[in-house]
Amino acid sequence: MKVDILLGLQWGDEGKGKIVDVITPDYEVIARFQGGPNAGHTLEFEGRKYVLHTIPSGIFHSDKKNVVGNGVVIDPVIFKKEVDALVKEGVNINKSLLLSRKAHLILPTHRLLDAASEKEKGSKKIGSTLKGIGPTYMDKTGRNGLRVGDALSDKFQEKYDQLKAKHERLLGHYDFDYDLAPLEEEWMKAIDFLRTMTVIDSEHYINNDLRADKRILAEGAQGSLLDIDFGSYPFVTSSNTISAGACTGLGVALNKIGEVFGIFKAYCTRVGSGPFPTELHDDMGEELRAKGHEFGATTGRPRRCGWIDLPALKYAIMINGVTKLIMTKADVLSNFDHVQVCTHYMHQGEKIDYLPYSIQDGEITPVYEAIPGWQQDLTGMRSIDELPAELNNYITYLEEHLNVPITIVSVGPDRSQTIHRDSVMA
Ligand code: IMP
């Protein structure tokens, strides 16, 4: 058996949580491989809505294992709140939720450093979710980090104090006030809670499962254009969000990767700062935001909205090795006369169809093609045959340009609003 990967091809918020939940019945293990509580994976079913930050989106299927891999960074406080909320809803996490011993911990001082750094950057800020993601990954690569395994050792307090002291020295360089004591108290209680969880050597666990022919799905967070290496640097997150991140974030060899499901919205959004070539600054953008409820699931911030960007999607497909595409939020694009598709950019006087080194405002100008829109409400539709001809035309058009089959079309946030499609390309 191989590990399949599901990941976002844009700037995050493509609907990964919903689709992972929908396809979980095909798998025995769902594993997060990077990111942390900067993610907000929204799932809706049976009239209820849940937002997951650290816990994999397979958690509502009681017979599945959900692994938080070594590549993930965990804030014990947020994690505890997530678990408490699930338990309150009657979800049994006892045997199904497993934490990697090698996952790094987000300290309260990591969050403070994130906030202090963003404050200092002023108008040049990244637009971080302020969950301490960047500082935690910096300590990981700087070889100073604390891991879940440390929380189980008797040297934990000593290691914590050392790292905290380093952070306090760093915080002293910023013009930033803080009160650490209450944060620390809550965090230490959450660490006690973390110690009651099932902690595993996740790389052995996953590889043993592979040998036992178990089906594993790796769930990405954020999106490919936020990848630390290939995203719109420096306006990116601090982990590898692309498929290669699943290998390092779970301990899975390259030759053990199977399908790579790439998920994208029928249009495009971005939350936080950074370039966004097809952003709409007019009423149309407002309309997409309102119709698509485009507000961050983690921070509540309004998302920036724009048209679909094919050069950026092709780039994401290339670096991820996407084998199947999944398109979400087709319903939000209803009622437009025409839907605009960015097919190329004008760059240094040339028309190009690839993502250049810099996509900052002024360096590239999108070139659009107008595709006839559809007027029907899609949210009650459950089969491809019911979809309007114009939408089927849009899907085929995208497939032809992206050269990868679109196998699922999502027409609403609920589990049931999902249409499987037999692509002629598949
Ligand atoms: P950080 O990962 O919180 O440091 O944020 C870095 C950038 O990534 C900011 O622009 C965030 O808005 C963006 N970002 C981080 N996580 C997500 C996510 O899950 N969805 C969408 N954008 C995200």
XYZ file of C-alpha atoms and ligand atoms in Angstrom:
449
model
C 0.000 0.000 0.000
C 0.996 3.619 -0.520
C 0.236 6.867 1.257
C -2.172 9.123 -0.648
C -1.864 12.855 -0.031
C -4.544 15.518 -0.088
C -3.327 19.095 -0.166
C -4.321 22.624 -1.147
C -3.111 24.147 -4.425
C -3.786 27.807 -3.658
C -3.291 30.001 -0.562
C -5.102 27.670 1.814
C -8.787 27.459 2.734
C -9.584 25.330 -0.321
C -11.866 23.039 1.691
C -9.388 20.330 2.658
C -11.167 19.448 5.916
C -14.474 18.786 4.229
C -12.979 16.622 1.480
C -10.768 14.621 3.875
C -13.888 13.881 5.918
C -15.740 12.813 2.737
C -13.023 10.419 1.543
C -12.016 9.116 4.999
C -14.210 5.998 4.591
C -11.677 4.839 1.929
C -8.809 4.973 4.475
C -7.839 3.471 7.816
C -5.416 6.173 8.915
C -5.552 9.957 8.434
C -2.315 11.797 9.224
C -1.483 15.500 9.429
C 2.103 16.147 8.316
C 2.823 19.879 8.755
C 1.504 23.166 10.068
C -0.305 23.566 13.310
C -3.136 25.575 14.784
C -2.733 28.208 12.060
C -4.954 25.780 10.109
C -8.718 25.800 10.421
C -10.317 22.792 8.756
C -14.093 23.167 8.661
C -16.405 20.148 8.513
C -20.197 20.219 8.287
C -22.600 17.327 8.516
C -25.976 16.501 10.038
C -26.624 20.216 10.635
C -23.470 20.653 12.718
C -20.264 22.536 12.013
C -16.801 21.802 13.449
C -13.469 23.556 12.993
C -10.305 21.510 13.552
C -6.892 23.120 13.986
C -4.430 20.371 14.905
C -6.481 17.193 14.851
C -6.832 15.359 11.510
C -10.188 15.610 9.744
C -10.846 11.870 9.984
C -11.651 12.158 13.691
C -15.425 11.909 13.226
C -15.114 8.375 11.870
C -14.712 6.329 15.040
C -13.047 3.336 13.380
C -10.171 5.385 11.897
C -6.811 6.285 13.377
C -5.826 9.956 13.328
C -2.123 10.687 13.558
C -0.583 14.079 14.296
C 2.773 13.601 12.583
C 6.292 14.732 13.468
C 6.096 17.631 10.995
C 3.226 19.256 12.893
C 3.711 21.890 15.596
C 1.339 21.556 18.552
C 0.094 24.237 20.921
C -1.003 22.150 23.921
C -3.552 24.794 24.980
C -5.313 24.882 21.612
C -5.002 21.117 21.311
C -6.669 20.582 24.698
C -9.518 22.925 23.770
C -10.012 21.022 20.515
C -10.100 17.674 22.301
C -12.450 18.996 25.012
C -14.856 20.306 22.361
C -14.847 16.952 20.543
C -15.378 14.962 23.737
C -18.296 17.263 24.605
C -19.824 16.370 21.245
C -19.488 12.697 22.078
C -16.520 11.982 19.800
C -14.389 9.201 21.228
C -10.780 10.213 20.707
C -9.240 7.819 23.223
C -8.023 5.133 20.895
C -8.208 7.015 17.619
C -5.992 10.062 18.208
C -2.232 9.496 18.208
C 0.530 12.085 18.629
C 4.036 11.823 17.253
C 6.761 11.893 19.875
C 8.788 14.044 17.465
C 6.167 16.778 16.879
C 7.400 20.141 18.162
C 5.667 22.150 20.872
C 4.529 25.748 20.538
C 5.437 27.565 23.768
C 3.579 30.644 25.033
C 6.754 32.614 24.297
C 6.653 31.446 20.655
C 3.268 33.128 20.356
C 4.605 36.276 21.983
C 7.595 36.322 19.646
C 5.264 35.927 16.656
C 3.201 38.915 17.815
C 6.275 41.018 18.634
C 7.860 40.297 15.248
C 4.677 41.145 13.343
C 4.244 44.354 15.333
C 7.772 45.409 14.504
C 7.269 44.713 10.791
C 4.341 47.173 10.742
C 2.905 47.526 7.232
C 5.353 44.868 5.993
C 3.903 42.214 8.288
C 3.287 38.696 6.954
C -0.272 38.701 8.263
C 0.522 35.701 10.452
C -2.275 33.948 12.330
C -0.150 34.753 15.452
C -0.236 31.149 16.627
C 3.537 31.036 17.086
C 4.118 28.928 13.979
C 7.164 30.795 12.589
C 9.109 31.015 15.875
C 8.417 27.329 16.617
C 9.744 26.142 13.257
C 12.709 28.516 13.715
C 13.557 26.760 16.967
C 13.104 23.395 15.245
C 15.613 24.209 12.495
C 17.793 26.113 14.988
C 17.896 22.897 17.072
C 16.488 24.491 20.169
C 12.911 23.185 20.032
C 10.945 21.153 22.552
C 9.117 18.077 21.324
C 6.207 16.010 22.599
C 8.776 13.413 23.690
C 10.436 16.024 25.921
C 7.162 16.572 27.763
C 7.400 12.928 28.840
C 10.960 13.197 30.125
C 12.020 14.187 33.650
C 14.276 16.895 32.190
C 11.286 18.735 30.757
C 11.162 21.666 33.187
C 14.880 22.312 32.746
C 14.591 22.285 28.945
C 11.511 24.486 29.071
C 13.226 27.026 31.358
C 16.240 27.192 29.052
C 14.161 27.865 25.974
C 11.920 30.321 27.803
C 14.985 32.266 28.987
C 16.251 32.481 25.411
C 12.842 33.739 24.263
C 12.689 36.314 27.040
C 16.071 37.655 25.966
C 14.775 37.933 22.401
C 11.539 39.576 23.509
C 13.623 42.173 25.337
C 14.809 43.439 21.945
C 11.277 44.356 20.888
C 9.061 47.247 21.940
C 6.429 44.784 23.150
C 4.628 44.398 26.497
C 3.497 41.027 27.725
C 2.358 39.122 30.770
C 3.685 35.593 30.537
C 2.578 34.159 33.907
C -1.117 33.428 33.099
C -0.213 32.048 29.665
C 2.410 29.807 31.206
C 0.053 28.491 33.875
C -2.548 27.504 31.272
C 0.155 25.962 29.088
C 1.610 23.805 31.882
C -1.871 22.445 32.645
C -2.296 21.645 28.973
C 1.089 19.871 28.985
C -0.216 17.664 31.813
C -3.201 16.879 29.613
C -0.942 16.132 26.634
C 0.871 13.566 28.775
C -2.377 11.587 29.038
C -2.603 11.221 25.235
C -1.374 8.257 23.225
C 2.125 9.192 22.067
C 3.720 7.118 19.319
C 6.823 6.841 17.174
C 4.754 7.883 14.210
C 7.287 7.020 11.497
C 7.344 3.386 12.695
C 3.589 3.354 13.158
C 2.901 4.618 9.623
C 5.428 2.297 7.988
C 4.139 -0.714 9.938
C 0.651 0.136 8.735
C 1.895 0.372 5.167
C 3.461 -3.082 5.485
C 0.135 -4.334 6.852
C -1.570 -3.002 3.708
C -3.506 -0.330 5.547
C -4.719 2.646 3.545
C -3.276 5.958 4.720
C -4.263 9.497 3.761
C -1.883 12.376 4.519
C -3.812 15.602 5.114
C -2.091 18.844 4.175
C -2.667 22.212 5.805
C -2.408 25.745 4.374
C -1.753 25.692 0.617
C 1.041 25.214 -1.910
C 1.411 28.957 -2.525
C 2.167 29.362 1.200
C 4.983 26.772 1.063
C 8.199 28.000 2.718
C 10.264 27.214 -0.396
C 7.849 27.585 -3.293
C 5.207 30.001 -1.990
C 5.142 33.768 -2.413
C 8.104 34.271 -0.038
C 8.313 35.954 2.454
C 4.501 35.990 2.655
C 4.310 32.276 3.394
C 3.985 29.922 6.334
C 7.026 28.210 7.846
C 6.587 24.622 6.703
C 6.658 22.653 3.462
C 3.001 22.458 2.559
C 3.690 20.552 -0.671
C 3.625 16.785 -1.185
C 7.321 16.419 -0.289
C 6.337 17.697 3.173
C 4.334 14.513 3.701
C 7.539 12.461 3.359
C 9.476 14.491 5.931
C 6.452 15.206 8.113
C 5.528 11.540 8.499
C 8.697 9.618 7.755
C 7.389 8.088 4.549
C 9.791 7.315 1.685
C 9.225 8.891 -1.739
C 8.461 5.542 -3.348
C 5.633 4.983 -0.858
C 3.537 7.902 -2.150
C 0.446 6.989 -4.200
C -2.202 9.459 -5.362
C -1.733 13.179 -4.806
C -5.129 14.864 -4.602
C -4.864 18.589 -5.319
C -7.753 20.658 -4.097
C -8.638 24.136 -5.396
C -11.494 26.585 -5.215
C -13.408 27.438 -8.396
C -12.085 30.955 -7.750
C -9.238 32.047 -5.457
C -8.773 33.521 -1.967
C -5.952 34.602 0.266
C -5.892 35.660 3.912
C -3.024 37.747 5.240
C -0.532 39.867 3.326
C 1.321 39.126 0.105
C 0.860 39.208 -3.641
C -2.381 37.974 -5.188
C -2.357 38.651 -8.947
C -6.059 37.981 -9.643
C -7.414 39.758 -6.558
C -10.675 41.654 -7.098
C -10.775 45.018 -5.368
C -14.307 45.822 -6.532
C -17.922 44.814 -5.822
C -17.335 41.460 -7.477
C -14.713 40.653 -4.811
C -17.149 41.706 -2.091
C -19.816 39.500 -3.640
C -17.524 36.450 -3.666
C -16.564 37.106 -0.020
C -20.182 37.394 1.069
C -21.492 34.443 -0.966
C -18.554 32.214 -0.115
C -18.491 33.205 3.584
C -14.844 34.007 3.038
C -13.714 34.741 6.572
C -10.787 32.905 8.178
C -11.801 29.810 10.178
C -8.939 30.426 12.631
C -8.755 34.213 12.873
C -12.119 35.411 11.488
C -10.253 37.812 9.189
C -11.953 38.626 5.852
C -10.329 36.706 3.023
C -9.223 38.509 -0.104
C -11.078 37.128 -3.159
C -10.273 36.903 -6.861
C -10.542 34.853 -10.028
C -8.936 31.487 -10.618
C -5.262 31.668 -11.618
C -4.136 28.931 -14.021
C -0.371 29.701 -14.122
C -0.327 29.488 -10.304
C -2.378 26.260 -10.346
C -0.113 24.687 -12.981
C 2.895 25.540 -10.810
C 1.287 23.938 -7.767
C 0.336 20.848 -9.788
C 3.927 20.555 -11.005
C 5.673 20.803 -7.643
C 3.206 18.458 -5.961
C 2.898 15.843 -8.717
C -0.893 16.083 -8.526
C -2.652 13.048 -9.977
C -6.286 14.035 -9.325
C -7.973 17.389 -8.898
C -10.850 18.311 -6.615
C -12.757 21.561 -7.196
C -14.649 23.194 -4.328
C -17.103 26.088 -3.957
C -18.478 25.846 -7.506
C -21.812 26.970 -5.979
C -20.334 30.340 -4.991
C -19.648 31.166 -8.669
C -23.342 30.871 -9.653
C -25.121 33.966 -11.008
C -22.235 35.566 -12.819
C -22.755 36.350 -16.546
C -19.179 35.355 -17.166
C -16.465 33.817 -15.031
C -12.953 35.152 -15.628
C -10.031 32.746 -15.865
C -6.457 34.016 -15.664
C -4.671 31.981 -18.345
C -1.394 33.947 -18.611
C 0.520 36.838 -17.135
C 2.154 39.759 -18.896
C 5.690 39.822 -17.520
C 8.478 42.131 -18.724
C 6.562 42.706 -21.985
C 6.042 39.004 -22.624
C 2.935 36.813 -22.329
C 3.870 33.859 -20.122
C 1.894 30.916 -18.744
C 4.115 30.052 -15.786
C 4.754 31.528 -12.346
C 7.849 33.754 -12.455
C 10.232 34.402 -9.511
C 8.226 37.383 -8.280
C 4.496 37.919 -8.609
C 4.448 41.219 -6.720
C 2.019 43.903 -7.867
C 3.419 45.722 -10.853
C 5.708 42.845 -11.888
C 2.991 40.822 -13.578
C -0.448 41.609 -15.011
C -2.988 38.802 -15.359
C -4.468 38.041 -18.786
C -8.045 36.746 -18.583
C -10.384 34.686 -20.710
C -14.116 35.080 -20.075
C -16.069 31.815 -19.784
C -19.914 31.832 -19.850
C -21.284 31.594 -16.303
C -24.213 29.638 -14.889
C -27.234 30.954 -13.015
C -28.630 27.929 -11.200
C -28.355 27.239 -7.471
C -26.092 24.170 -7.296
C -26.389 23.437 -3.601
C -29.128 20.822 -3.989
C -27.498 19.051 -6.944
C -25.983 15.627 -6.322
C -24.863 14.336 -9.729
C -22.813 15.615 -12.637
C -25.843 15.259 -14.963
C -27.734 17.821 -12.892
C -24.998 20.443 -13.185
C -25.617 23.249 -15.696
C -23.948 22.796 -19.102
C -21.924 26.010 -18.551
C -20.406 24.617 -15.333
C -19.585 21.314 -17.016
C -17.960 23.378 -19.752
C -15.931 25.304 -17.096
C -14.788 22.014 -15.532
C -13.739 20.548 -18.887
C -11.984 23.812 -19.804
C -9.967 23.718 -16.555
C -9.117 20.054 -17.009
C -7.835 20.656 -20.514
C -5.637 23.540 -19.379
C -4.380 21.846 -16.227
C -4.007 18.431 -17.837
C -5.173 16.564 -14.714
C -8.633 14.988 -14.212
C -11.133 16.726 -11.912
C -12.690 13.862 -9.972
C -14.738 15.615 -7.274
C -16.816 18.795 -7.484
C -18.063 20.278 -4.216
C -21.275 22.349 -4.323
C -21.643 23.327 -0.659
C -20.025 22.952 2.758
C -21.950 19.861 3.859
C -20.595 16.339 3.466
C -23.587 15.501 1.281
C -22.909 18.349 -1.160
C -20.165 16.428 -2.932
C -20.307 15.128 -6.512
C -17.936 12.418 -7.692
C -17.040 12.670 -11.347
C -15.712 10.128 -13.855
C -13.386 12.302 -15.842
C -12.675 11.283 -19.431
C -9.025 11.955 -18.539
C -8.960 9.562 -15.555
P 1.465 31.746 9.921
O 1.593 30.387 9.333
O 0.414 31.830 10.975
O 2.763 32.334 10.347
O 0.929 32.724 8.754
C 1.697 32.989 7.583
C 0.788 33.292 6.408
O 0.064 32.110 6.054
C -0.284 34.351 6.687
O -0.540 35.062 5.488
C -1.497 33.542 7.067
O -2.697 34.229 6.821
C -1.330 32.353 6.133
N -1.924 31.127 6.678
C -1.443 30.355 7.670
N -2.232 29.306 7.871
C -3.235 29.411 6.998
C -4.366 28.594 6.707
O -4.579 27.527 7.293
N -5.179 29.041 5.716
C -4.936 30.176 5.013
N -3.886 30.949 5.230
C -3.046 30.580 6.230
